[in-house]
Amino acid sequence: MADKRRTLAEVVAELRDGMTIGIGGWGARRKPMALVRAILRSPLRDLTVVSYGGPDVGLLCAAGKVRKLVFGFVSLDLIPLDPHFRMARQTGALQVMELDEGMIQWGLRAAMLRLPFLPIRAGLATDVTRLQAELATVVSPYADGERLLAMPALPLDAALVHVDHADARGNAQILGPDPYFDDLFCGAATRRYVTCERIVATESFADHGCLHTLVLDRGMVDAVVEAPLGAHPTSCSPAYGIDLEHLKTYCAATAPDAWADYRARFVDVDDVAYGDAVGGAARIHAIPPPIF
Amino acid sequence: MTPDYTLAELCIAAAAEAWRGDGEILASGLGLVPRLAAGLARLTFAPDLMLTDGECLLVAEPVPVGRRPADYRPPVEGWLPFRRVFDLLWSGRRHAMTMPTQIDRSGAINISYIGGTFQKPKIQLLGVRGIPGNTINHPCSFFVPDHSRRTFVERVDMASGAGYDPARWEPGVRRDLHALRLVVTNLAVLDFAGPDHAMRLRSIHPGVTLDQVEAATSFPLARAADLGTTPAPSAEQLRLIRTVLDPHDARATVFKK
């Protein structure tokens, strides 16, 4: 039986310049941030990123890793806007495909199901379609004759997601209240990388949560990395909430000097130093779930 | 005489009206005033409305805003992760009230960017989020806390949502699922019952003049035949807002002085 346990560096070494990378989670919730920071430490460049964006997108933009962004929003939830993403947009540095949240879901699902597109209404009669010639419509072949948007498949070279538990074979358990679209990101991707708070014995999944928490099976996963606090500063409910204090530090680090300082303290460091820099595991585990 | 309610409370009561008669659908109020308004509608004239905790739980009663007692448990009646929100909204069983940065006469709204171009915006905002899907699939209403020529514009910089302008609708696209209902602002209540669904002034808030509203709007407004004054919240509405829905007075922050 394959042992899929890897390190962050081993996973990043499998990625290539120019790849299309999908990142799971949602906004400031359950983002594979340890893996994102590992990408920042690597020479990777020219990435196309598909994300329900949060600080994953902001960090990758700040480090100049992103050539094209496929997004519906970039938000830190408790702080509505991400300044690093805004700066990248406002300098015209990013190519973008701006989509309705549901269109992203549909594009990932189409890729997973090996379909060229899936029909959808979202985006019609808006500038999403007017401004983006790559989005085309189709007419229903049935009696209704309805014109629909043909949301193109969004195939990914790699998917990165963060979960609570995984076993060494790649089965993964999400204990939080929303699986978001992590299963679709994995389904749409050629290579699927899962970081987790803890690697556990397969037999112990049932001790941690009900069957519905088993969101990813090993057929959907190529590698697992044990990365405790791997979603920080985003939440990994119920283990820890969104670290608002850290997000404020992150948001303040836009000027070149401040960004260099942020990088030195929080990016160009190993996991142990990162944990210390953000106040230690006990502090992070004490952050309550966000109140929305 | 000092009124015994605030502008925020007036707006909450006016915005609650958006959901009158909606039945057993999801009422999504995104932003503080819309959320309090949905809760108020649910607790008064629209008891069948469904609400969420703002994350992924359906709750039988509105969850109060802000810090709650340590022993508080939301009255969960269902599970609504994002994927089910999409299913639900595509099925039409939802009415959302959101807070656009710009809105035009046809009801097209913008939350994406202001100024510049799509390739290089001057001010990047959130991105279109779920607005394209919302506006084309189910009823939508809006709350705009700063009614001005900057927010009520001739043409939005990016149409994140679908409005009634026929030029934006390709032949064959279903228009019958699209319904823009109410726009509540710091000055007035508006709807889209003007000629060809143009934005129409329905009531003006106490102490505000018609001239003020028109001066704060970049396009001509149709007027309701019975154009009047926005009704003051009732004593019972004020009690629910103040003691049940928003006990820490978060609404005091809505209108900057």
Coordinates of C-alpha atoms in Angstrom, one line a residue:
Chain A
M1 CA 0.0 0.0 0.0
A2 CA 1.4 3.3 -1.0
D3 CA 2.7 5.6 1.7
K4 CA 1.8 9.1 0.5
R5 CA 3.4 11.0 3.3
R6 CA 5.6 13.9 2.0
T7 CA 7.1 17.1 3.2
L8 CA 6.0 20.6 2.1
A9 CA 9.3 21.0 0.2
E10 CA 8.8 17.6 -1.6
V11 CA 5.3 18.7 -2.7
V12 CA 6.5 22.1 -4.0
A13 CA 9.4 20.3 -5.8
E14 CA 6.7 18.5 -7.9
L15 CA 5.2 21.8 -9.1
R16 CA 6.4 23.6 -12.2
D17 CA 6.5 27.1 -13.6
G18 CA 3.3 28.0 -15.5
M19 CA 1.1 25.4 -13.8
T20 CA -2.6 26.0 -13.1
I21 CA -3.0 25.5 -9.4
G22 CA -6.3 25.3 -7.5
I23 CA -6.4 26.2 -3.9
G24 CA -9.2 24.9 -1.6
G25 CA -10.9 26.6 1.3
W26 CA -12.9 29.8 1.2
G27 CA -11.7 33.4 1.9
A28 CA -10.0 33.3 5.3
R29 CA -11.2 29.7 6.0
R30 CA -9.2 26.5 5.9
K31 CA -6.6 27.6 3.3
P32 CA -3.4 25.4 2.8
M33 CA -1.3 28.3 4.0
A34 CA 1.8 26.3 5.0
L35 CA 2.0 25.0 1.4
V36 CA 1.4 28.5 0.0
R37 CA 4.3 29.8 2.1
A38 CA 6.4 27.0 0.8
I39 CA 5.6 28.1 -2.7
L40 CA 6.7 31.6 -1.8
R41 CA 10.0 30.2 -0.7
S42 CA 10.5 28.3 -4.0
P43 CA 11.5 29.7 -7.4
L44 CA 8.1 28.8 -8.9
R45 CA 6.6 31.5 -11.1
D46 CA 3.9 32.3 -13.7
L47 CA 1.2 30.4 -12.0
T48 CA -2.4 30.4 -12.9
V49 CA -4.3 30.3 -9.6
V50 CA -7.9 29.2 -9.2
S51 CA -9.3 30.1 -5.7
Y52 CA -12.2 31.3 -3.6
G53 CA -9.6 33.8 -2.6
G54 CA -8.2 34.8 0.7
P55 CA -4.7 35.5 2.0
D56 CA -3.5 32.6 -0.2
V57 CA -4.1 34.8 -3.2
G58 CA -2.7 37.9 -1.5
L59 CA 0.5 36.2 -0.5
L60 CA 1.1 34.7 -3.9
C61 CA 0.4 38.1 -5.6
A62 CA 2.7 39.9 -3.1
A63 CA 5.5 37.5 -4.0
G64 CA 4.9 37.9 -7.8
K65 CA 4.0 34.3 -8.3
V66 CA 0.7 34.8 -10.1
R67 CA 0.4 35.3 -13.9
K68 CA -3.3 34.8 -14.0
L69 CA -6.0 34.6 -11.4
V70 CA -9.3 32.9 -11.8
F71 CA -11.5 34.2 -9.0
G72 CA -14.9 35.3 -7.8
F73 CA -13.6 37.4 -4.9
V74 CA -10.6 37.9 -2.7
S75 CA -11.6 38.6 0.9
L76 CA -10.2 38.0 4.4
D77 CA -13.8 37.6 5.7
L78 CA -13.3 39.6 9.0
I79 CA -11.4 42.2 6.9
P80 CA -13.4 42.6 3.6
L81 CA -10.6 43.4 1.2
D82 CA -7.0 42.0 0.8
P83 CA -4.5 44.9 0.1
H84 CA -1.9 42.7 -1.6
F85 CA -4.5 41.4 -4.2
R86 CA -5.8 44.9 -4.6
M87 CA -2.3 46.3 -5.3
A88 CA -1.6 43.6 -7.9
R89 CA -4.9 44.4 -9.6
Q90 CA -4.4 48.1 -9.5
T91 CA -1.0 48.0 -11.0
G92 CA -2.4 45.9 -13.9
A93 CA 0.0 43.1 -13.1
L94 CA -2.6 40.3 -13.1
Q95 CA -4.4 38.6 -15.9
V96 CA -7.8 37.7 -14.6
M97 CA -10.8 35.6 -15.2
E98 CA -13.5 37.0 -12.9
L99 CA -16.3 34.6 -12.3
D100 CA -19.5 34.2 -10.2
E101 CA -18.7 31.9 -7.2
G102 CA -21.1 29.3 -8.7
M103 CA -19.3 29.4 -12.1
I104 CA -16.1 28.4 -10.4
Q105 CA -17.9 25.4 -8.8
W106 CA -19.3 24.5 -12.2
G107 CA -16.0 24.8 -14.0
L108 CA -14.3 22.6 -11.4
R109 CA -17.1 20.1 -11.6
A110 CA -17.0 20.0 -15.4
A111 CA -13.2 19.3 -15.2
M112 CA -13.8 16.6 -12.7
L113 CA -16.5 15.0 -14.9
R114 CA -14.3 15.4 -18.0
L115 CA -17.0 17.6 -19.6
P116 CA -16.0 20.6 -21.8
F117 CA -18.5 22.8 -20.1
L118 CA -21.6 22.9 -17.9
P119 CA -24.6 25.2 -18.6
I120 CA -25.4 27.9 -16.1
R121 CA -27.3 31.2 -15.9
A122 CA -25.0 33.1 -13.6
G123 CA -23.0 35.6 -15.5
L124 CA -25.5 36.3 -18.3
A125 CA -26.7 39.9 -18.6
T126 CA -23.7 41.1 -16.7
D127 CA -20.2 42.4 -17.5
V128 CA -18.8 39.0 -16.6
T129 CA -19.7 37.8 -20.0
R130 CA -19.5 41.1 -21.8
L131 CA -15.9 41.7 -20.8
Q132 CA -14.6 38.2 -21.2
A133 CA -14.7 36.8 -24.7
E134 CA -13.5 33.4 -23.6
L135 CA -17.0 32.8 -22.1
A136 CA -19.5 31.7 -24.7
T137 CA -23.2 30.8 -24.6
V138 CA -25.1 27.7 -25.8
V139 CA -28.7 27.3 -26.8
S140 CA -30.7 24.4 -25.3
P141 CA -31.4 21.8 -28.1
Y142 CA -34.8 21.1 -26.5
A143 CA -38.1 22.8 -27.0
D144 CA -37.4 25.5 -24.4
G145 CA -34.6 26.9 -26.6
E146 CA -33.1 28.7 -23.7
R147 CA -29.7 30.5 -24.1
L148 CA -27.3 29.5 -21.3
L149 CA -23.7 30.3 -20.4
A150 CA -21.4 27.4 -21.2
M151 CA -19.1 27.5 -18.2
P152 CA -15.8 26.0 -19.5
A153 CA -14.1 23.3 -17.5
L154 CA -11.4 24.6 -15.2
P155 CA -8.9 21.7 -15.3
L156 CA -6.1 22.0 -12.8
D157 CA -2.5 20.8 -12.9
A158 CA -2.5 20.6 -9.1
A159 CA -4.9 21.1 -6.2
L160 CA -3.8 22.2 -2.8
V161 CA -6.2 21.7 0.2
H162 CA -5.9 21.7 4.0
V163 CA -7.9 19.3 6.2
D164 CA -8.0 18.3 9.8
H165 CA -7.0 14.6 9.5
A166 CA -5.6 12.4 6.8
D167 CA -4.1 8.9 6.9
A168 CA -0.8 7.9 5.2
R169 CA -2.8 6.6 2.2
G170 CA -4.5 9.9 1.5
N171 CA -8.0 9.5 3.0
A172 CA -8.9 12.8 4.5
Q173 CA -11.3 14.0 7.1
I174 CA -12.8 17.5 7.4
L175 CA -14.2 18.3 10.8
G176 CA -15.2 21.9 10.1
P177 CA -18.8 22.9 9.3
D178 CA -18.3 23.4 5.6
P179 CA -16.3 21.2 3.2
Y180 CA -16.3 24.2 0.7
F181 CA -15.3 22.8 -2.7
D182 CA -12.2 20.9 -1.7
D183 CA -13.4 17.7 -3.3
L184 CA -14.1 19.5 -6.6
F185 CA -10.6 21.0 -6.5
C186 CA -9.1 17.5 -6.1
G187 CA -11.5 16.1 -8.7
A188 CA -10.5 18.7 -11.2
A189 CA -6.7 18.3 -10.7
T190 CA -4.1 16.0 -12.2
R191 CA -2.0 16.0 -9.0
R192 CA -3.8 16.4 -5.6
Y193 CA -1.9 17.6 -2.5
V194 CA -3.4 17.5 1.0
T195 CA -2.0 19.1 4.1
C196 CA -3.5 18.2 7.4
E197 CA -3.3 19.2 11.1
R198 CA -2.5 15.6 12.0
I199 CA -1.9 12.3 10.2
V200 CA -4.0 9.6 12.0
A201 CA -4.5 5.9 11.8
T202 CA -7.1 4.9 9.3
E203 CA -9.1 3.0 12.0
S204 CA -9.3 6.2 14.1
F205 CA -11.3 8.3 11.6
A206 CA -14.6 7.2 13.2
D207 CA -13.4 8.2 16.6
H208 CA -13.0 11.8 15.4
G209 CA -16.2 12.5 13.5
C210 CA -19.2 11.1 11.8
L211 CA -19.0 9.4 8.3
H212 CA -19.9 12.7 6.6
T213 CA -16.6 14.2 7.6
L214 CA -14.8 11.7 5.3
V215 CA -14.7 14.1 2.3
L216 CA -11.7 12.9 0.4
D217 CA -10.9 9.3 -0.4
R218 CA -7.4 8.1 -1.3
G219 CA -8.2 7.9 -5.0
M220 CA -8.5 11.7 -4.9
V221 CA -5.2 12.3 -3.2
D222 CA -1.6 11.9 -4.3
A223 CA 0.3 13.2 -1.3
V224 CA -0.3 14.1 2.3
V225 CA 1.8 16.4 4.4
E226 CA 1.4 16.7 8.2
A227 CA 1.3 20.5 8.7
P228 CA 0.0 21.4 12.2
L229 CA -1.4 25.0 12.1
G230 CA -1.1 24.6 8.4
A231 CA -4.1 26.8 7.7
H232 CA -3.0 29.7 9.9
P233 CA -3.7 32.7 9.8
T234 CA -7.0 31.3 8.2
S235 CA -9.3 29.2 10.3
C236 CA -9.4 25.4 10.7
S237 CA -12.6 25.1 12.5
P238 CA -13.0 23.5 15.1
A239 CA -9.2 23.5 15.9
Y240 CA -8.7 27.2 15.6
G241 CA -10.4 30.4 14.3
I242 CA -9.2 33.2 12.0
D243 CA -6.2 35.0 13.5
L244 CA -7.4 38.6 13.0
E245 CA -4.4 40.0 14.8
H246 CA -2.1 38.3 12.3
L247 CA -4.2 39.3 9.3
K248 CA -3.9 42.9 10.5
T249 CA -0.1 42.5 10.5
Y250 CA -0.3 40.9 7.0
C251 CA -2.5 43.8 5.7
A252 CA -0.1 46.4 7.0
A253 CA 2.8 44.8 5.1
T254 CA 2.3 46.3 1.7
A255 CA 5.1 48.9 1.4
P256 CA 8.4 47.2 0.2
D257 CA 10.1 47.5 3.5
A258 CA 7.1 46.2 5.5
W259 CA 6.7 43.3 3.0
A260 CA 10.4 42.4 3.3
D261 CA 10.0 42.4 7.1
Y262 CA 6.8 40.3 6.9
R263 CA 8.6 37.8 4.6
A264 CA 11.6 37.5 6.9
R265 CA 9.4 36.9 9.9
F266 CA 6.7 34.7 8.6
V267 CA 7.6 33.3 5.2
D268 CA 11.3 32.6 5.0
V269 CA 11.2 30.5 8.1
D270 CA 10.7 26.8 9.0
D271 CA 7.5 25.5 10.7
V272 CA 8.9 25.8 14.2
A273 CA 10.1 29.4 13.8
Y274 CA 6.7 30.2 12.2
G275 CA 4.8 28.8 15.1
D276 CA 6.9 30.8 17.5
A277 CA 6.6 34.0 15.4
V278 CA 2.8 33.8 15.5
G279 CA 2.6 33.3 19.2
G280 CA 2.8 29.5 19.6
A281 CA 0.3 26.6 19.1
A282 CA -1.4 27.2 22.4
R283 CA -2.3 30.8 21.4
I284 CA -3.6 29.8 17.9
H285 CA -5.6 26.9 19.3
A286 CA -7.3 29.3 21.7
I287 CA -8.6 31.5 18.9
P288 CA -12.3 31.0 18.9
P289 CA -14.3 30.2 15.8
P290 CA -15.3 33.5 14.0
I291 CA -18.7 35.0 14.6
F292 CA -20.2 36.0 11.2
Chain B
M1 CA -38.8 67.1 18.5
T2 CA -36.1 64.4 18.6
P3 CA -37.4 61.3 17.0
D4 CA -37.4 58.3 19.2
Y5 CA -35.7 56.1 16.7
T6 CA -32.5 56.3 14.7
L7 CA -32.0 56.4 10.9
A8 CA -30.5 52.9 11.1
E9 CA -33.7 51.7 12.9
L10 CA -35.8 53.3 10.2
C11 CA -33.8 51.7 7.5
I12 CA -34.0 48.3 9.2
A13 CA -37.8 48.5 9.4
A14 CA -38.0 49.7 5.8
A15 CA -35.7 47.0 4.5
A16 CA -37.6 44.3 6.3
E17 CA -40.5 45.1 3.9
A18 CA -38.5 43.6 1.1
W19 CA -39.3 40.0 2.3
R20 CA -43.1 40.6 2.9
G21 CA -45.0 37.8 1.3
D22 CA -42.0 35.7 0.3
G23 CA -43.1 32.6 2.2
E24 CA -40.7 29.7 3.0
I25 CA -37.5 30.8 1.3
L26 CA -34.1 31.7 2.5
A27 CA -33.8 35.4 3.5
S28 CA -30.1 36.4 3.1
G29 CA -29.2 39.7 4.5
L30 CA -25.6 40.4 3.7
G31 CA -24.3 43.3 5.8
L32 CA -25.5 44.5 9.1
V33 CA -28.7 46.4 8.2
P34 CA -29.9 43.7 5.6
R35 CA -29.2 41.0 8.2
L36 CA -31.1 42.8 11.0
A37 CA -33.9 43.5 8.5
A38 CA -34.2 39.9 7.5
G39 CA -34.4 38.9 11.2
L40 CA -37.0 41.6 11.8
A41 CA -39.2 40.3 8.9
R42 CA -38.8 36.8 10.3
L43 CA -39.9 37.8 13.8
T44 CA -42.9 39.8 12.6
F45 CA -44.8 39.4 9.4
A46 CA -42.8 36.7 7.6
P47 CA -42.6 33.8 10.1
D48 CA -41.8 31.2 7.5
L49 CA -38.6 32.8 6.2
M50 CA -35.5 30.7 6.7
L51 CA -32.3 32.3 8.1
T52 CA -28.7 31.4 8.5
D53 CA -26.1 32.1 11.2
G54 CA -24.1 33.9 8.6
E55 CA -21.9 30.9 8.0
C56 CA -23.4 27.5 7.2
L57 CA -26.2 26.7 9.6
L58 CA -29.9 27.3 9.1
V59 CA -31.3 28.7 12.4
A60 CA -34.9 28.6 13.7
E61 CA -34.5 32.1 15.2
P62 CA -32.3 35.1 14.2
V63 CA -28.9 34.9 15.7
P64 CA -28.2 38.1 17.6
V65 CA -25.4 40.3 16.3
G66 CA -22.1 40.5 18.1
R67 CA -20.8 38.9 21.3
R68 CA -23.2 36.4 22.9
P69 CA -23.5 34.8 26.3
A70 CA -21.0 31.9 26.8
D71 CA -23.8 29.4 27.0
Y72 CA -25.5 30.7 23.8
R73 CA -26.2 28.0 21.2
P74 CA -27.6 28.9 17.9
P75 CA -31.0 27.2 17.4
V76 CA -29.8 25.0 14.5
E77 CA -32.5 23.6 12.2
G78 CA -30.4 22.7 9.2
W79 CA -27.1 22.6 7.4
L80 CA -26.3 24.9 4.5
P81 CA -22.7 24.7 3.3
F82 CA -21.9 26.9 0.3
R83 CA -22.6 24.1 -2.2
R84 CA -26.2 23.9 -0.9
V85 CA -26.5 27.7 -0.9
F86 CA -25.7 27.5 -4.7
D87 CA -28.3 24.7 -5.2
L88 CA -30.9 26.7 -3.3
L89 CA -30.3 30.0 -5.0
W90 CA -30.3 28.4 -8.5
S91 CA -33.6 26.9 -7.6
G92 CA -34.9 30.3 -6.8
R93 CA -35.9 29.8 -3.2
R94 CA -34.0 32.8 -1.9
H95 CA -34.3 36.5 -1.7
A96 CA -31.0 38.3 -0.9
M97 CA -30.3 41.9 0.2
T98 CA -26.8 43.0 -0.5
M99 CA -24.9 46.3 -0.3
P100 CA -23.7 47.4 -3.7
T101 CA -20.9 50.1 -4.2
Q102 CA -22.7 51.4 -7.3
I103 CA -26.2 51.0 -8.7
D104 CA -27.8 52.4 -11.9
R105 CA -31.3 53.2 -13.1
S106 CA -31.8 49.7 -14.4
G107 CA -30.7 48.1 -11.1
A108 CA -27.3 46.8 -12.4
I109 CA -25.0 46.9 -9.4
N110 CA -21.2 46.9 -9.0
I111 CA -19.1 45.4 -6.2
S112 CA -16.1 44.6 -8.4
Y113 CA -14.0 47.7 -9.1
I114 CA -14.3 51.5 -9.5
G115 CA -12.6 53.5 -12.2
G116 CA -9.9 52.5 -14.6
T117 CA -10.4 49.4 -16.7
F118 CA -11.2 45.7 -16.1
Q119 CA -7.5 45.0 -16.8
K120 CA -6.2 47.7 -14.6
P121 CA -8.9 49.0 -12.1
K122 CA -8.3 52.2 -10.2
I123 CA -9.9 50.8 -7.0
Q124 CA -10.3 47.0 -6.7
L125 CA -13.2 45.9 -4.6
L126 CA -14.3 42.4 -3.8
G127 CA -14.9 40.9 -7.2
V128 CA -18.4 39.9 -8.4
R129 CA -18.8 37.2 -5.7
G130 CA -22.2 35.5 -6.1
I131 CA -24.0 38.6 -7.4
P132 CA -24.3 37.4 -11.1
G133 CA -25.9 34.1 -9.9
N134 CA -28.1 35.8 -7.3
T135 CA -29.5 38.5 -9.6
I136 CA -30.4 36.2 -12.5
N137 CA -31.9 33.4 -10.4
H138 CA -33.9 34.9 -7.5
P139 CA -35.3 38.2 -6.1
C140 CA -32.7 40.7 -4.9
S141 CA -32.9 43.9 -2.9
F142 CA -30.3 46.4 -1.9
F143 CA -29.2 48.6 0.9
V144 CA -27.1 51.7 0.2
P145 CA -26.1 53.6 3.3
D146 CA -24.6 56.6 1.4
H147 CA -27.1 57.7 -1.3
S148 CA -25.1 60.0 -3.5
R149 CA -24.1 60.6 -7.1
R150 CA -21.1 58.4 -6.5
T151 CA -23.3 55.4 -5.6
F152 CA -26.4 56.1 -7.7
V153 CA -24.6 56.4 -11.1
E154 CA -25.6 56.7 -14.7
R155 CA -23.7 53.6 -15.6
V156 CA -21.9 51.2 -13.2
D157 CA -18.2 50.7 -13.8
M158 CA -18.7 46.9 -13.9
A159 CA -22.1 45.3 -14.0
S160 CA -21.6 42.6 -11.3
G161 CA -25.3 42.0 -11.2
A162 CA -28.0 41.8 -13.9
G163 CA -30.3 44.9 -14.2
Y164 CA -33.3 45.5 -16.4
D165 CA -31.5 47.2 -19.3
P166 CA -32.7 45.1 -22.3
A167 CA -29.5 45.8 -24.2
R168 CA -27.6 43.6 -21.7
W169 CA -29.8 40.6 -22.3
E170 CA -29.0 38.3 -25.2
P171 CA -32.0 36.8 -27.0
G172 CA -33.1 33.5 -25.5
V173 CA -31.9 34.2 -22.0
R174 CA -34.6 33.7 -19.4
R175 CA -35.7 36.9 -17.9
D176 CA -38.6 35.7 -15.8
L177 CA -36.4 34.5 -13.0
H178 CA -34.9 38.0 -12.6
A179 CA -36.6 40.3 -10.0
L180 CA -35.2 43.3 -8.4
R181 CA -37.4 44.4 -5.5
L182 CA -36.4 47.1 -3.1
V183 CA -33.6 49.6 -2.7
V184 CA -33.3 51.2 0.8
T185 CA -30.9 54.1 1.3
N186 CA -30.2 56.7 4.0
L187 CA -32.6 59.0 2.1
A188 CA -35.4 57.0 0.7
V189 CA -37.0 53.7 -0.4
L190 CA -37.0 52.9 -4.1
D191 CA -38.2 50.0 -6.3
F192 CA -38.2 49.1 -10.0
A193 CA -41.8 49.8 -10.9
G194 CA -41.0 52.8 -13.1
P195 CA -41.5 52.7 -16.9
D196 CA -39.7 49.6 -18.3
H197 CA -38.6 48.7 -14.7
A198 CA -36.7 52.0 -14.2
M199 CA -35.9 52.8 -10.6
R200 CA -38.7 54.5 -8.9
L201 CA -39.0 56.6 -5.7
R202 CA -41.4 55.0 -3.4
S203 CA -41.0 56.9 -0.1
I204 CA -38.8 59.5 1.3
H205 CA -37.4 59.3 4.8
P206 CA -38.8 61.8 7.4
G207 CA -36.8 65.1 7.3
V208 CA -35.5 64.4 3.7
T209 CA -36.7 66.4 0.8
L210 CA -37.4 65.3 -2.8
D211 CA -34.8 67.8 -4.0
Q212 CA -32.2 66.2 -1.8
V213 CA -32.9 62.7 -3.1
E214 CA -32.9 63.9 -6.7
A215 CA -29.7 65.9 -6.2
A216 CA -28.0 62.7 -4.8
T217 CA -29.0 60.6 -7.8
S218 CA -27.2 60.8 -11.2
F219 CA -30.2 59.8 -13.2
P220 CA -33.9 60.8 -13.3
L221 CA -36.1 58.9 -10.9
A222 CA -39.6 57.9 -11.6
R223 CA -42.0 58.6 -8.7
A224 CA -44.7 56.4 -7.2
A225 CA -48.2 57.8 -7.6
D226 CA -48.6 57.6 -3.8
L227 CA -45.1 58.8 -3.0
G228 CA -45.0 59.5 0.7
T229 CA -42.9 59.4 3.8
T230 CA -41.2 56.2 4.9
P231 CA -43.1 55.0 8.0
A232 CA -41.5 55.1 11.3
P233 CA -40.7 51.8 13.0
S234 CA -43.3 50.6 15.4
A235 CA -42.7 50.2 19.1
E236 CA -42.7 46.5 18.7
Q237 CA -40.2 46.6 15.8
L238 CA -37.9 48.9 17.9
R239 CA -38.1 46.5 20.9
L240 CA -37.1 43.5 18.6
I241 CA -34.3 45.4 17.0
R242 CA -32.9 46.8 20.3
T243 CA -33.3 43.8 22.7
V244 CA -33.4 40.7 20.5
L245 CA -31.6 41.3 17.2
D246 CA -28.9 43.8 18.0
P247 CA -28.5 44.0 21.8
H248 CA -25.0 45.6 21.6
D249 CA -26.2 48.4 19.2
A250 CA -23.8 47.5 16.3
R251 CA -26.3 49.5 14.2
A252 CA -24.9 52.7 15.7
T253 CA -21.9 52.3 13.4
V254 CA -23.8 52.2 10.2
F255 CA -24.0 55.9 9.4
K256 CA -20.8 57.7 9.8
K257 CA -21.3 61.1 11.4

